Amino acid sequence: MSTINSGVNQLESKVGGLTVGGRVHSLSAWFVLALRLMMGYAFAYSGFTKIVAAEPFSAGGYLANVAATNGNPLAGMFAWMGSTPWFVEFANVAVPWGELFIGLGLLVGAVVRLAAFFGALMMVMFYFGNWDIAHGVINGDFAYMLVFLAVAAFGAGRILGLDKYIEQYEVGGEALVERYPVLEYILG
């Protein structure tokens, strides 16, 4: 097996006076790509199956009943969401279509940071909606939220994804992200 050394494989971050860092293996890009594709497929499939199902997707029962008996710290918020007709209608559209678009964005590597942000936000809501700390506070929903955040942090859309090309697209003779630096927070 050969590896390609395309530069320094160093990570370093400073937050609040604390610095963390380390070296990453050159194969790390493949694992980041695998995480992006795995979450992309899972979300695209989940959204697609909700959209084409014989019965229309309905979030009302879940929202109204999920948090009532399990000691959920956000039980009141979920009860409000489930008893507010406009919010239930919003969730009925936002959940399946959001899952589909998040998944497609991750699969093709386009606007990955934005897709991963909304994926992480959905996983936080699922985490609290499915609240169960019988086996500790870390569960699958929490782990998937961290996967979405890792995909965003590593700029996974640049690894065999469209974000690499979108960022380089020239507008007025200047690369898109150089002309509009705020796009770095959305692409990658």
PDB file of C-alpha atoms in Angstrom:
ATOM      1  CA  MET A   1       0.000   0.000   0.000  1.00  0.00           C
ATOM      2  CA  SER A   2       1.338   3.408  -0.862  1.00  0.00           C
ATOM      3  CA  THR A   3       0.595   6.680   0.789  1.00  0.00           C
ATOM      4  CA  ILE A   4       0.816  10.142  -0.641  1.00  0.00           C
ATOM      5  CA  ASN A   5       2.402  12.841   1.450  1.00  0.00           C
ATOM      6  CA  SER A   6       0.738  15.982   0.178  1.00  0.00           C
ATOM      7  CA  GLY A   7       1.907  18.281   2.913  1.00  0.00           C
ATOM      8  CA  VAL A   8       1.896  18.511   6.637  1.00  0.00           C
ATOM      9  CA  ASN A   9      -0.688  16.266   8.247  1.00  0.00           C
ATOM     10  CA  GLN A  10      -0.943  18.341  11.398  1.00  0.00           C
ATOM     11  CA  LEU A  11      -3.984  19.451  13.326  1.00  0.00           C
ATOM     12  CA  GLU A  12      -3.840  22.222  15.865  1.00  0.00           C
ATOM     13  CA  SER A  13      -6.474  24.320  17.538  1.00  0.00           C
ATOM     14  CA  LYS A  14      -6.400  26.929  20.253  1.00  0.00           C
ATOM     15  CA  VAL A  15      -9.512  27.593  22.335  1.00  0.00           C
ATOM     16  CA  GLY A  16      -9.511  29.635  25.516  1.00  0.00           C
ATOM     17  CA  GLY A  17      -5.787  29.401  26.002  1.00  0.00           C
ATOM     18  CA  LEU A  18      -5.743  25.614  25.577  1.00  0.00           C
ATOM     19  CA  THR A  19      -3.948  24.194  22.562  1.00  0.00           C
ATOM     20  CA  VAL A  20      -4.576  20.702  21.247  1.00  0.00           C
ATOM     21  CA  GLY A  21      -2.932  19.123  18.270  1.00  0.00           C
ATOM     22  CA  GLY A  22      -1.535  16.047  16.666  1.00  0.00           C
ATOM     23  CA  ARG A  23      -0.536  14.328  13.476  1.00  0.00           C
ATOM     24  CA  VAL A  24      -3.037  12.507  11.304  1.00  0.00           C
ATOM     25  CA  HIS A  25      -2.333   9.536   9.094  1.00  0.00           C
ATOM     26  CA  SER A  26      -2.461  10.109   5.343  1.00  0.00           C
ATOM     27  CA  LEU A  27      -5.325   7.604   5.100  1.00  0.00           C
ATOM     28  CA  SER A  28      -7.491   9.833   7.298  1.00  0.00           C
ATOM     29  CA  ALA A  29      -9.006  11.460   4.218  1.00  0.00           C
ATOM     30  CA  TRP A  30     -10.555   8.112   3.263  1.00  0.00           C
ATOM     31  CA  PHE A  31     -12.136   7.744   6.689  1.00  0.00           C
ATOM     32  CA  VAL A  32     -13.531  11.281   6.572  1.00  0.00           C
ATOM     33  CA  LEU A  33     -14.927  10.511   3.108  1.00  0.00           C
ATOM     34  CA  ALA A  34     -16.452   7.278   4.441  1.00  0.00           C
ATOM     35  CA  LEU A  35     -18.135   9.164   7.301  1.00  0.00           C
ATOM     36  CA  ARG A  36     -19.529  11.751   4.877  1.00  0.00           C
ATOM     37  CA  LEU A  37     -20.887   9.110   2.524  1.00  0.00           C
ATOM     38  CA  MET A  38     -22.291   6.962   5.333  1.00  0.00           C
ATOM     39  CA  MET A  39     -24.231   9.844   6.866  1.00  0.00           C
ATOM     40  CA  GLY A  40     -25.240  11.078   3.412  1.00  0.00           C
ATOM     41  CA  TYR A  41     -26.684   7.715   2.462  1.00  0.00           C
ATOM     42  CA  ALA A  42     -28.428   7.251   5.832  1.00  0.00           C
ATOM     43  CA  PHE A  43     -30.098  10.649   5.681  1.00  0.00           C
ATOM     44  CA  ALA A  44     -30.954  10.569   1.965  1.00  0.00           C
ATOM     45  CA  TYR A  45     -32.498   7.117   2.342  1.00  0.00           C
ATOM     46  CA  SER A  46     -34.439   8.101   5.456  1.00  0.00           C
ATOM     47  CA  GLY A  47     -35.806  11.257   3.845  1.00  0.00           C
ATOM     48  CA  PHE A  48     -36.614   9.544   0.551  1.00  0.00           C
ATOM     49  CA  THR A  49     -38.527   6.708   2.206  1.00  0.00           C
ATOM     50  CA  LYS A  50     -40.582   9.217   4.220  1.00  0.00           C
ATOM     51  CA  ILE A  51     -41.405  11.233   1.088  1.00  0.00           C
ATOM     52  CA  VAL A  52     -42.480   8.275  -1.085  1.00  0.00           C
ATOM     53  CA  ALA A  53     -44.228   6.290   1.678  1.00  0.00           C
ATOM     54  CA  ALA A  54     -47.851   5.284   1.108  1.00  0.00           C
ATOM     55  CA  GLU A  55     -48.838   7.102   4.295  1.00  0.00           C
ATOM     56  CA  PRO A  56     -47.725  10.739   4.512  1.00  0.00           C
ATOM     57  CA  PHE A  57     -45.080  11.440   7.142  1.00  0.00           C
ATOM     58  CA  SER A  58     -46.512  12.891  10.340  1.00  0.00           C
ATOM     59  CA  ALA A  59     -44.404  14.239  13.184  1.00  0.00           C
ATOM     60  CA  GLY A  60     -47.368  15.170  15.391  1.00  0.00           C
ATOM     61  CA  GLY A  61     -47.623  11.968  17.403  1.00  0.00           C
ATOM     62  CA  TYR A  62     -43.884  11.806  17.982  1.00  0.00           C
ATOM     63  CA  LEU A  63     -43.645  15.432  19.080  1.00  0.00           C
ATOM     64  CA  ALA A  64     -46.695  15.279  21.339  1.00  0.00           C
ATOM     65  CA  ASN A  65     -45.851  11.996  23.079  1.00  0.00           C
ATOM     66  CA  VAL A  66     -42.129  11.349  22.915  1.00  0.00           C
ATOM     67  CA  ALA A  67     -40.950  13.414  25.845  1.00  0.00           C
ATOM     68  CA  ALA A  68     -43.907  13.190  28.194  1.00  0.00           C
ATOM     69  CA  THR A  69     -42.845  10.245  30.361  1.00  0.00           C
ATOM     70  CA  ASN A  70     -39.106   9.785  30.137  1.00  0.00           C
ATOM     71  CA  GLY A  71     -37.750  12.601  32.308  1.00  0.00           C
ATOM     72  CA  ASN A  72     -36.747  14.628  29.271  1.00  0.00           C
ATOM     73  CA  PRO A  73     -35.420  18.079  30.247  1.00  0.00           C
ATOM     74  CA  LEU A  74     -37.130  19.533  27.145  1.00  0.00           C
ATOM     75  CA  ALA A  75     -40.494  17.813  27.660  1.00  0.00           C
ATOM     76  CA  GLY A  76     -42.344  21.143  27.740  1.00  0.00           C
ATOM     77  CA  MET A  77     -40.806  22.266  24.469  1.00  0.00           C
ATOM     78  CA  PHE A  78     -41.689  18.993  22.723  1.00  0.00           C
ATOM     79  CA  ALA A  79     -45.247  19.163  24.137  1.00  0.00           C
ATOM     80  CA  TRP A  80     -45.566  22.711  22.744  1.00  0.00           C
ATOM     81  CA  MET A  81     -44.209  21.618  19.343  1.00  0.00           C
ATOM     82  CA  GLY A  82     -46.635  18.672  19.227  1.00  0.00           C
ATOM     83  CA  SER A  83     -49.651  20.774  20.182  1.00  0.00           C
ATOM     84  CA  THR A  84     -48.924  23.682  17.828  1.00  0.00           C
ATOM     85  CA  PRO A  85     -50.525  22.932  14.442  1.00  0.00           C
ATOM     86  CA  TRP A  86     -48.298  25.197  12.353  1.00  0.00           C
ATOM     87  CA  PHE A  87     -45.171  23.682  13.909  1.00  0.00           C
ATOM     88  CA  VAL A  88     -46.380  20.127  13.281  1.00  0.00           C
ATOM     89  CA  GLU A  89     -47.058  21.051   9.646  1.00  0.00           C
ATOM     90  CA  PHE A  90     -43.594  22.615   9.427  1.00  0.00           C
ATOM     91  CA  ALA A  91     -41.989  19.471  10.888  1.00  0.00           C
ATOM     92  CA  ASN A  92     -44.000  17.271   8.500  1.00  0.00           C
ATOM     93  CA  VAL A  93     -42.212  18.992   5.606  1.00  0.00           C
ATOM     94  CA  ALA A  94     -38.873  19.899   7.202  1.00  0.00           C
ATOM     95  CA  VAL A  95     -37.967  16.453   8.530  1.00  0.00           C
ATOM     96  CA  PRO A  96     -38.269  14.319   5.372  1.00  0.00           C
ATOM     97  CA  TRP A  97     -37.115  16.998   2.921  1.00  0.00           C
ATOM     98  CA  GLY A  98     -34.387  18.159   5.303  1.00  0.00           C
ATOM     99  CA  GLU A  99     -33.094  14.607   5.632  1.00  0.00           C
ATOM    100  CA  LEU A 100     -33.157  14.155   1.852  1.00  0.00           C
ATOM    101  CA  PHE A 101     -31.327  17.425   1.086  1.00  0.00           C
ATOM    102  CA  ILE A 102     -28.790  16.937   3.888  1.00  0.00           C
ATOM    103  CA  GLY A 103     -28.121  13.439   2.586  1.00  0.00           C
ATOM    104  CA  LEU A 104     -27.786  14.533  -1.049  1.00  0.00           C
ATOM    105  CA  GLY A 105     -25.474  17.401  -0.076  1.00  0.00           C
ATOM    106  CA  LEU A 106     -23.215  14.986   1.775  1.00  0.00           C
ATOM    107  CA  LEU A 107     -23.300  12.347  -0.971  1.00  0.00           C
ATOM    108  CA  VAL A 108     -22.180  14.745  -3.700  1.00  0.00           C
ATOM    109  CA  GLY A 109     -20.000  16.826  -1.383  1.00  0.00           C
ATOM    110  CA  ALA A 110     -21.810  20.130  -1.966  1.00  0.00           C
ATOM    111  CA  VAL A 111     -22.384  22.738   0.764  1.00  0.00           C
ATOM    112  CA  VAL A 112     -21.188  20.081   3.206  1.00  0.00           C
ATOM    113  CA  ARG A 113     -20.644  22.324   6.213  1.00  0.00           C
ATOM    114  CA  LEU A 114     -24.159  23.723   5.938  1.00  0.00           C
ATOM    115  CA  ALA A 115     -25.633  20.247   5.427  1.00  0.00           C
ATOM    116  CA  ALA A 116     -23.614  18.879   8.356  1.00  0.00           C
ATOM    117  CA  PHE A 117     -24.713  21.760  10.586  1.00  0.00           C
ATOM    118  CA  PHE A 118     -28.382  21.029   9.906  1.00  0.00           C
ATOM    119  CA  GLY A 119     -27.738  17.300  10.257  1.00  0.00           C
ATOM    120  CA  ALA A 120     -26.166  17.914  13.671  1.00  0.00           C
ATOM    121  CA  LEU A 121     -29.101  20.149  14.627  1.00  0.00           C
ATOM    122  CA  MET A 122     -31.561  17.402  13.672  1.00  0.00           C
ATOM    123  CA  MET A 123     -29.558  14.867  15.681  1.00  0.00           C
ATOM    124  CA  VAL A 124     -29.651  17.138  18.754  1.00  0.00           C
ATOM    125  CA  MET A 125     -33.422  17.300  18.425  1.00  0.00           C
ATOM    126  CA  PHE A 126     -33.624  13.505  18.002  1.00  0.00           C
ATOM    127  CA  TYR A 127     -31.278  13.112  20.993  1.00  0.00           C
ATOM    128  CA  PHE A 128     -33.620  15.056  23.250  1.00  0.00           C
ATOM    129  CA  GLY A 129     -36.725  13.596  21.632  1.00  0.00           C
ATOM    130  CA  ASN A 130     -35.459  10.057  22.220  1.00  0.00           C
ATOM    131  CA  TRP A 131     -34.139  10.963  25.658  1.00  0.00           C
ATOM    132  CA  ASP A 132     -33.035   7.919  27.588  1.00  0.00           C
ATOM    133  CA  ILE A 133     -30.097   8.002  29.942  1.00  0.00           C
ATOM    134  CA  ALA A 134     -30.561   4.474  31.295  1.00  0.00           C
ATOM    135  CA  HIS A 135     -27.200   3.579  29.743  1.00  0.00           C
ATOM    136  CA  GLY A 136     -25.581   7.003  30.114  1.00  0.00           C
ATOM    137  CA  VAL A 137     -25.930  10.295  28.300  1.00  0.00           C
ATOM    138  CA  ILE A 138     -24.136   9.114  25.145  1.00  0.00           C
ATOM    139  CA  ASN A 139     -26.295   7.261  22.643  1.00  0.00           C
ATOM    140  CA  GLY A 140     -26.465   6.802  18.868  1.00  0.00           C
ATOM    141  CA  ASP A 141     -28.121  10.162  18.251  1.00  0.00           C
ATOM    142  CA  PHE A 142     -25.345  11.932  20.184  1.00  0.00           C
ATOM    143  CA  ALA A 143     -22.674   9.954  18.322  1.00  0.00           C
ATOM    144  CA  TYR A 144     -24.209  10.826  14.936  1.00  0.00           C
ATOM    145  CA  MET A 145     -24.277  14.489  15.941  1.00  0.00           C
ATOM    146  CA  LEU A 146     -20.524  14.257  16.570  1.00  0.00           C
ATOM    147  CA  VAL A 147     -20.017  12.544  13.195  1.00  0.00           C
ATOM    148  CA  PHE A 148     -21.804  15.429  11.467  1.00  0.00           C
ATOM    149  CA  LEU A 149     -19.624  17.930  13.334  1.00  0.00           C
ATOM    150  CA  ALA A 150     -16.465  16.007  12.380  1.00  0.00           C
ATOM    151  CA  VAL A 151     -17.533  15.934   8.717  1.00  0.00           C
ATOM    152  CA  ALA A 152     -18.001  19.713   8.872  1.00  0.00           C
ATOM    153  CA  ALA A 153     -14.754  20.341  10.747  1.00  0.00           C
ATOM    154  CA  PHE A 154     -12.658  18.298   8.330  1.00  0.00           C
ATOM    155  CA  GLY A 155     -14.089  20.052   5.271  1.00  0.00           C
ATOM    156  CA  ALA A 156     -15.227  16.703   3.894  1.00  0.00           C
ATOM    157  CA  GLY A 157     -16.799  18.273   0.806  1.00  0.00           C
ATOM    158  CA  ARG A 158     -13.315  18.934  -0.534  1.00  0.00           C
ATOM    159  CA  ILE A 159     -12.535  15.202  -0.507  1.00  0.00           C
ATOM    160  CA  LEU A 160     -13.920  13.833  -3.789  1.00  0.00           C
ATOM    161  CA  GLY A 161     -16.763  16.315  -3.513  1.00  0.00           C
ATOM    162  CA  LEU A 162     -18.198  19.267  -5.388  1.00  0.00           C
ATOM    163  CA  ASP A 163     -17.189  21.806  -2.734  1.00  0.00           C
ATOM    164  CA  LYS A 164     -13.608  21.632  -4.016  1.00  0.00           C
ATOM    165  CA  TYR A 165     -14.801  22.845  -7.424  1.00  0.00           C
ATOM    166  CA  ILE A 166     -17.385  25.297  -6.110  1.00  0.00           C
ATOM    167  CA  GLU A 167     -14.709  27.018  -4.009  1.00  0.00           C
ATOM    168  CA  GLN A 168     -12.418  27.365  -7.041  1.00  0.00           C
ATOM    169  CA  TYR A 169     -15.150  28.693  -9.342  1.00  0.00           C
ATOM    170  CA  GLU A 170     -14.047  32.091 -10.594  1.00  0.00           C
ATOM    171  CA  VAL A 171     -16.193  35.186 -10.274  1.00  0.00           C
ATOM    172  CA  GLY A 172     -14.664  38.284 -11.802  1.00  0.00           C
ATOM    173  CA  GLY A 173     -11.259  36.567 -12.067  1.00  0.00           C
ATOM    174  CA  GLU A 174     -11.255  35.634  -8.375  1.00  0.00           C
ATOM    175  CA  ALA A 175     -11.979  32.301  -6.696  1.00  0.00           C
ATOM    176  CA  LEU A 176     -15.467  32.240  -5.150  1.00  0.00           C
ATOM    177  CA  VAL A 177     -14.261  31.821  -1.552  1.00  0.00           C
ATOM    178  CA  GLU A 178     -11.671  34.552  -1.964  1.00  0.00           C
ATOM    179  CA  ARG A 179     -14.309  36.925  -3.253  1.00  0.00           C
ATOM    180  CA  TYR A 180     -16.862  35.861  -0.588  1.00  0.00           C
ATOM    181  CA  PRO A 181     -14.869  34.537   2.401  1.00  0.00           C
ATOM    182  CA  VAL A 182     -18.036  33.843   4.411  1.00  0.00           C
ATOM    183  CA  LEU A 183     -18.668  30.898   2.062  1.00  0.00           C
ATOM    184  CA  GLU A 184     -15.856  29.014   3.823  1.00  0.00           C
ATOM    185  CA  TYR A 185     -18.324  28.451   6.663  1.00  0.00           C
ATOM    186  CA  ILE A 186     -20.839  26.848   4.275  1.00  0.00           C
ATOM    187  CA  LEU A 187     -18.619  24.958   1.842  1.00  0.00           C
ATOM    188  CA  GLY A 188     -16.062  22.329   2.696  1.00  0.00           C
TER     189      GLY A 188
END
